[in-house]
PDB file of C-alpha atoms in Angstrom:
ATOM      1  CA  MET A   1      -5.708 -32.423  27.534  1.00 57.00           C
ATOM      2  CA  LEU A   2      -8.074 -30.805  24.260  1.00 50.00           C
ATOM      3  CA  LYS A   3      -8.650 -28.073  26.494  1.00 51.00           C
ATOM      4  CA  LEU A   4      -5.546 -27.371  27.647  1.00 47.00           C
ATOM      5  CA  LEU A   5      -4.464 -27.265  24.422  1.00 45.00           C
ATOM      6  CA  ILE A   6      -6.943 -24.876  23.586  1.00 49.00           C
ATOM      7  CA  LEU A   7      -5.597 -23.006  25.931  1.00 44.00           C
ATOM      8  CA  LEU A   8      -2.551 -22.654  25.291  1.00 45.00           C
ATOM      9  CA  ILE A   9      -2.989 -21.925  21.728  1.00 50.00           C
ATOM     10  CA  ALA A  10      -5.205 -19.986  22.814  1.00 49.00           C
ATOM     11  CA  LEU A  11      -3.163 -17.929  24.878  1.00 47.00           C
ATOM     12  CA  PHE A  12       0.263 -18.308  22.514  1.00 49.00           C
ATOM     13  CA  GLY A  13      -1.572 -16.760  19.696  1.00 47.00           C
ATOM     14  CA  PHE A  14      -2.714 -13.866  22.143  1.00 45.00           C
ATOM     15  CA  SER A  15       0.237 -13.218  23.364  1.00 39.00           C
ATOM     16  CA  GLN A  16       1.960 -11.823  20.519  1.00 44.00           C
ATOM     17  CA  SER A  17       1.896  -8.529  19.728  1.00 54.00           C
ATOM     18  CA  ASP A  18       1.388  -6.852  16.661  1.00 90.00           C
ATOM     19  CA  VAL A  19       4.038  -4.646  14.737  1.00 93.00           C
ATOM     20  CA  PRO A  20       2.917  -0.440  16.298  1.00 96.00           C
ATOM     21  CA  PHE A  21       2.061   2.011  13.410  1.00 96.00           C
ATOM     22  CA  LYS A  22       4.534   5.299  13.673  1.00 96.00           C
ATOM     23  CA  ALA A  23       3.623   7.575  15.051  1.00 95.00           C
ATOM     24  CA  LYS A  24       1.851  10.479  12.206  1.00 94.00           C
ATOM     25  CA  GLU A  25       4.259  13.506  13.234  1.00 97.00           C
ATOM     26  CA  GLU A  26       6.904  11.182  12.471  1.00 96.00           C
ATOM     27  CA  PHE A  27       6.147  10.711   8.658  1.00 97.00           C
ATOM     28  CA  GLN A  28       4.399  13.046   5.953  1.00 97.00           C
ATOM     29  CA  LEU A  29       2.723  11.298   2.558  1.00 96.00           C
ATOM     30  CA  ASP A  30       2.198  13.974  -0.226  1.00 95.00           C
ATOM     31  CA  LEU A  31       0.281  13.289  -2.931  1.00 93.00           C
ATOM     32  CA  ASP A  32       1.504  13.416  -6.259  1.00 94.00           C
ATOM     33  CA  PHE A  33      -2.537  12.869  -8.681  1.00 89.00           C
ATOM     34  CA  LYS A  34      -1.830  12.780 -12.148  1.00 91.00           C
ATOM     35  CA  PHE A  35      -3.808  12.088 -15.292  1.00 90.00           C
ATOM     36  CA  LYS A  36      -2.722   9.260 -17.443  1.00 89.00           C
ATOM     37  CA  GLN A  37      -3.995   8.063 -20.309  1.00 84.00           C
ATOM     38  CA  ARG A  38      -3.516   3.706 -19.732  1.00 77.00           C
ATOM     39  CA  GLN A  39      -1.471   1.990 -22.246  1.00 71.00           C
ATOM     40  CA  ALA A  40      -2.915  -0.044 -25.128  1.00 58.00           C
ATOM     41  CA  SER A  41      -4.005  -3.506 -23.921  1.00 56.00           C
ATOM     42  CA  ASN A  42      -2.196  -6.960 -25.167  1.00 54.00           C
ATOM     43  CA  ALA A  43      -4.166  -8.290 -28.101  1.00 50.00           C
ATOM     44  CA  SER A  44      -2.982 -12.099 -26.583  1.00 53.00           C
ATOM     45  CA  THR A  45      -5.052 -11.331 -23.702  1.00 55.00           C
ATOM     46  CA  PHE A  46      -8.683 -13.127 -23.962  1.00 52.00           C
ATOM     47  CA  GLU A  47     -12.093 -10.914 -24.805  1.00 54.00           C
ATOM     48  CA  PRO A  48     -15.217 -13.146 -24.319  1.00 54.00           C
ATOM     49  CA  GLU A  49     -17.133 -10.327 -26.658  1.00 60.00           C
ATOM     50  CA  GLY A  50     -16.221  -7.215 -28.060  1.00 60.00           C
ATOM     51  CA  ASN A  51     -12.563  -6.048 -28.932  1.00 62.00           C
ATOM     52  CA  ARG A  52     -10.284  -4.369 -25.731  1.00 62.00           C
ATOM     53  CA  ASP A  53     -10.774  -0.262 -26.929  1.00 61.00           C
ATOM     54  CA  ASP A  54     -15.065  -0.539 -27.101  1.00 61.00           C
ATOM     55  CA  PHE A  55     -14.628  -2.281 -23.062  1.00 62.00           C
ATOM     56  CA  ASP A  56     -12.275   0.535 -22.168  1.00 59.00           C
ATOM     57  CA  LYS A  57     -13.624   2.838 -23.105  1.00 59.00           C
ATOM     58  CA  LEU A  58     -17.453   2.233 -21.049  1.00 56.00           C
ATOM     59  CA  LYS A  59     -16.118   1.210 -18.227  1.00 58.00           C
ATOM     60  CA  TYR A  60     -13.059   4.233 -18.211  1.00 54.00           C
ATOM     61  CA  GLY A  61     -14.442   7.014 -20.649  1.00 56.00           C
ATOM     62  CA  GLY A  62     -11.843   6.233 -22.807  1.00 64.00           C
ATOM     63  CA  GLY A  63      -9.499   9.217 -21.613  1.00 78.00           C
ATOM     64  CA  PRO A  64      -7.033   9.776 -19.618  1.00 87.00           C
ATOM     65  CA  LEU A  65      -6.704   7.818 -15.892  1.00 88.00           C
ATOM     66  CA  PRO A  66      -6.537   9.471 -12.420  1.00 92.00           C
ATOM     67  CA  TYR A  67      -2.995   7.557 -11.315  1.00 93.00           C
ATOM     68  CA  LEU A  68      -1.643   8.321  -8.510  1.00 95.00           C
ATOM     69  CA  ILE A  69       1.818   8.650  -6.875  1.00 96.00           C
ATOM     70  CA  VAL A  70       2.873   8.539  -3.443  1.00 96.00           C
ATOM     71  CA  ASN A  71       5.562  10.464  -1.914  1.00 97.00           C
ATOM     72  CA  LEU A  72       6.514   8.843   1.423  1.00 97.00           C
ATOM     73  CA  THR A  73       9.540  11.299   3.899  1.00 97.00           C
ATOM     74  CA  VAL A  74      10.719  10.312   7.428  1.00 97.00           C
ATOM     75  CA  LEU A  75      10.348  13.446   9.074  1.00 97.00           C
ATOM     76  CA  LYS A  76      12.430  10.882  12.524  1.00 96.00           C
ATOM     77  CA  LEU A  77      13.218   7.930  12.898  1.00 96.00           C
ATOM     78  CA  ASN A  78      13.872   6.137  15.785  1.00 93.00           C
ATOM     79  CA  THR A  79      17.461   4.667  17.163  1.00 90.00           C
ATOM     80  CA  ASP A  80      16.697   0.348  15.821  1.00 94.00           C
ATOM     81  CA  GLU A  81      14.897   2.159  12.481  1.00 96.00           C
ATOM     82  CA  VAL A  82      17.581   1.282  10.313  1.00 97.00           C
ATOM     83  CA  ARG A  83      15.267  -0.074   6.525  1.00 97.00           C
ATOM     84  CA  ILE A  84      12.378   0.651   5.087  1.00 97.00           C
ATOM     85  CA  ARG A  85      10.367  -1.958   3.039  1.00 97.00           C
ATOM     86  CA  ALA A  86       7.230  -1.460   1.742  1.00 97.00           C
ATOM     87  CA  VAL A  87       5.247  -4.168  -0.161  1.00 97.00           C
ATOM     88  CA  ASP A  88       2.100  -4.285  -1.741  1.00 95.00           C
ATOM     89  CA  GLY A  89      -1.038  -6.007  -0.758  1.00 92.00           C
ATOM     90  CA  ALA A  90       0.096  -9.139  -2.305  1.00 91.00           C
ATOM     91  CA  GLY A  91       3.178  -9.401  -1.834  1.00 92.00           C
ATOM     92  CA  GLU A  92       5.528  -7.623  -4.114  1.00 95.00           C
ATOM     93  CA  VAL A  93       8.366  -5.317  -2.692  1.00 96.00           C
ATOM     94  CA  ILE A  94       7.977  -1.967  -3.547  1.00 95.00           C
ATOM     95  CA  ILE A  95      10.538  -0.287  -1.911  1.00 95.00           C
ATOM     96  CA  SER A  96      13.902  -1.606  -0.355  1.00 96.00           C
ATOM     97  CA  ARG A  97      16.358   1.085   1.063  1.00 96.00           C
ATOM     98  CA  LYS A  98      17.930   2.127   3.961  1.00 97.00           C
ATOM     99  CA  ALA A  99      15.941   4.726   6.838  1.00 96.00           C
ATOM    100  CA  GLU A 100      16.795   8.528   5.987  1.00 96.00           C
ATOM    101  CA  ILE A 101      15.451  11.568   7.466  1.00 96.00           C
ATOM    102  CA  SER A 102      14.284  14.200   5.043  1.00 96.00           C
ATOM    103  CA  ARG A 103      14.687  11.953   2.032  1.00 95.00           C
ATOM    104  CA  VAL A 104      11.034  11.834  -0.325  1.00 96.00           C
ATOM    105  CA  PHE A 105      10.663   7.580  -0.875  1.00 97.00           C
ATOM    106  CA  PRO A 106       8.081   8.232  -3.982  1.00 97.00           C
ATOM    107  CA  MET A 107       5.626   4.383  -4.658  1.00 96.00           C
ATOM    108  CA  ASP A 108       4.070   4.288  -7.591  1.00 95.00           C
ATOM    109  CA  LEU A 109       0.670   2.557  -6.875  1.00 94.00           C
ATOM    110  CA  GLY A 110      -0.694   3.304  -9.787  1.00 93.00           C
ATOM    111  CA  PHE A 111      -4.808   3.563 -10.753  1.00 92.00           C
ATOM    112  CA  THR A 112      -7.136   5.208  -8.474  1.00 93.00           C
ATOM    113  CA  VAL A 113      -9.929   3.252 -11.041  1.00 91.00           C
ATOM    114  CA  ASP A 114      -8.317   0.263 -10.658  1.00 92.00           C
ATOM    115  CA  MET A 115      -7.439   0.379  -7.234  1.00 94.00           C
ATOM    116  CA  LYS A 116     -10.987   0.192  -6.068  1.00 93.00           C
ATOM    117  CA  ASP A 117     -12.601  -1.712  -8.929  1.00 92.00           C
ATOM    118  CA  ARG A 118      -9.574  -4.397  -6.724  1.00 92.00           C
ATOM    119  CA  ILE A 119      -7.953  -4.850 -10.412  1.00 90.00           C
ATOM    120  CA  SER A 120      -5.197  -4.070  -8.809  1.00 92.00           C
ATOM    121  CA  PRO A 121      -3.267  -3.939  -5.243  1.00 95.00           C
ATOM    122  CA  HIS A 122      -5.183  -1.576  -3.090  1.00 95.00           C
ATOM    123  CA  GLU A 123      -3.596  -2.126   0.532  1.00 97.00           C
ATOM    124  CA  TYR A 124      -0.055  -1.360   0.687  1.00 97.00           C
ATOM    125  CA  PHE A 125       2.213  -1.952   4.002  1.00 97.00           C
ATOM    126  CA  VAL A 126       5.868   0.757   4.907  1.00 97.00           C
ATOM    127  CA  TYR A 127       7.573  -1.096   7.167  1.00 97.00           C
ATOM    128  CA  PHE A 128      10.712   0.108   9.334  1.00 98.00           C
ATOM    129  CA  LEU A 129      13.210  -3.069  10.360  1.00 97.00           C
ATOM    130  CA  SER A 130      15.863  -2.873  12.712  1.00 96.00           C
ATOM    131  CA  ASN A 131      18.959  -3.848  11.616  1.00 95.00           C
ATOM    132  CA  GLN A 132      18.655  -7.575  12.748  1.00 95.00           C
ATOM    133  CA  LYS A 133      15.590  -6.932   9.733  1.00 94.00           C
ATOM    134  CA  LYS A 134      12.766  -7.176  12.371  1.00 96.00           C
ATOM    135  CA  GLU A 135      10.080  -4.476  11.565  1.00 96.00           C
ATOM    136  CA  VAL A 136      10.265  -2.931  13.997  1.00 96.00           C
ATOM    137  CA  SER A 137       6.973  -0.379  12.498  1.00 97.00           C
ATOM    138  CA  LYS A 138       5.121   0.055  10.213  1.00 97.00           C
ATOM    139  CA  ILE A 139       2.349   2.658   8.094  1.00 97.00           C
ATOM    140  CA  HIS A 140      -0.253   0.663   6.496  1.00 97.00           C
ATOM    141  CA  LEU A 141      -1.993   2.657   3.911  1.00 97.00           C
ATOM    142  CA  THR A 142      -4.911   1.397   1.983  1.00 96.00           C
ATOM    143  CA  ILE A 143      -7.703   2.217  -0.773  1.00 95.00           C
ATOM    144  CA  GLU A 144     -11.298   1.784  -0.228  1.00 96.00           C
ATOM    145  CA  GLU A 145     -13.954   0.694  -2.592  1.00 94.00           C
ATOM    146  CA  ASP A 146     -16.292   3.979  -2.357  1.00 94.00           C
ATOM    147  CA  GLY A 147     -12.650   6.031  -3.508  1.00 92.00           C
ATOM    148  CA  THR A 148     -11.533   6.764   0.551  1.00 95.00           C
ATOM    149  CA  PHE A 149      -7.807   6.825   1.110  1.00 94.00           C
ATOM    150  CA  MET A 150      -6.835   5.246   4.778  1.00 96.00           C
ATOM    151  CA  VAL A 151      -2.844   5.540   5.898  1.00 97.00           C
ATOM    152  CA  ASN A 152      -2.965   3.954   9.372  1.00 96.00           C
ATOM    153  CA  GLY A 153      -6.382   3.407   9.761  1.00 94.00           C
ATOM    154  CA  GLU A 154      -7.435   7.385   9.714  1.00 95.00           C
ATOM    155  CA  ILE A 155      -9.368   8.271   6.607  1.00 95.00           C
ATOM    156  CA  ARG A 156      -6.856  11.368   4.439  1.00 93.00           C
ATOM    157  CA  GLY A 157      -8.474  12.013   1.903  1.00 90.00           C
ATOM    158  CA  LYS A 158     -11.428  10.228  -1.234  1.00 90.00           C
ATOM    159  CA  PHE A 159     -10.469   9.415  -4.832  1.00 84.00           C
TER     160      PHE A 159
END
């Protein structure tokens, strides 16, 4: 009986299909790479030694830091793709809009140093949804610890 239960669970788990990647010909990603000064740290945060400014200067050099905004342009929509929802690795919604061809959807990802150090989210999912809010296709963005930028498992550059 236990073997049958395990077999059914295994078959059920493998029969569910994952959301397919959106074809790379159907969207365009443009990187808006800027340098921004990190805002002053909050005085109420706990610091084990020294002050936050000294820590920031040691870790980040004290000057402007690389900052990334990704602009998504949809080139083609399938008939059942009516909405776009982008979420970060922590589950926070970044974009939730009606899907439109040729419209630019900016995604503010933040400081690349923070993404590489895993201080801020380093993984993002863009889902294309049907009228019933079912995920039809997706785009998966990842920034690896070495700075490699990947889209749907393909290397697209390095920061």
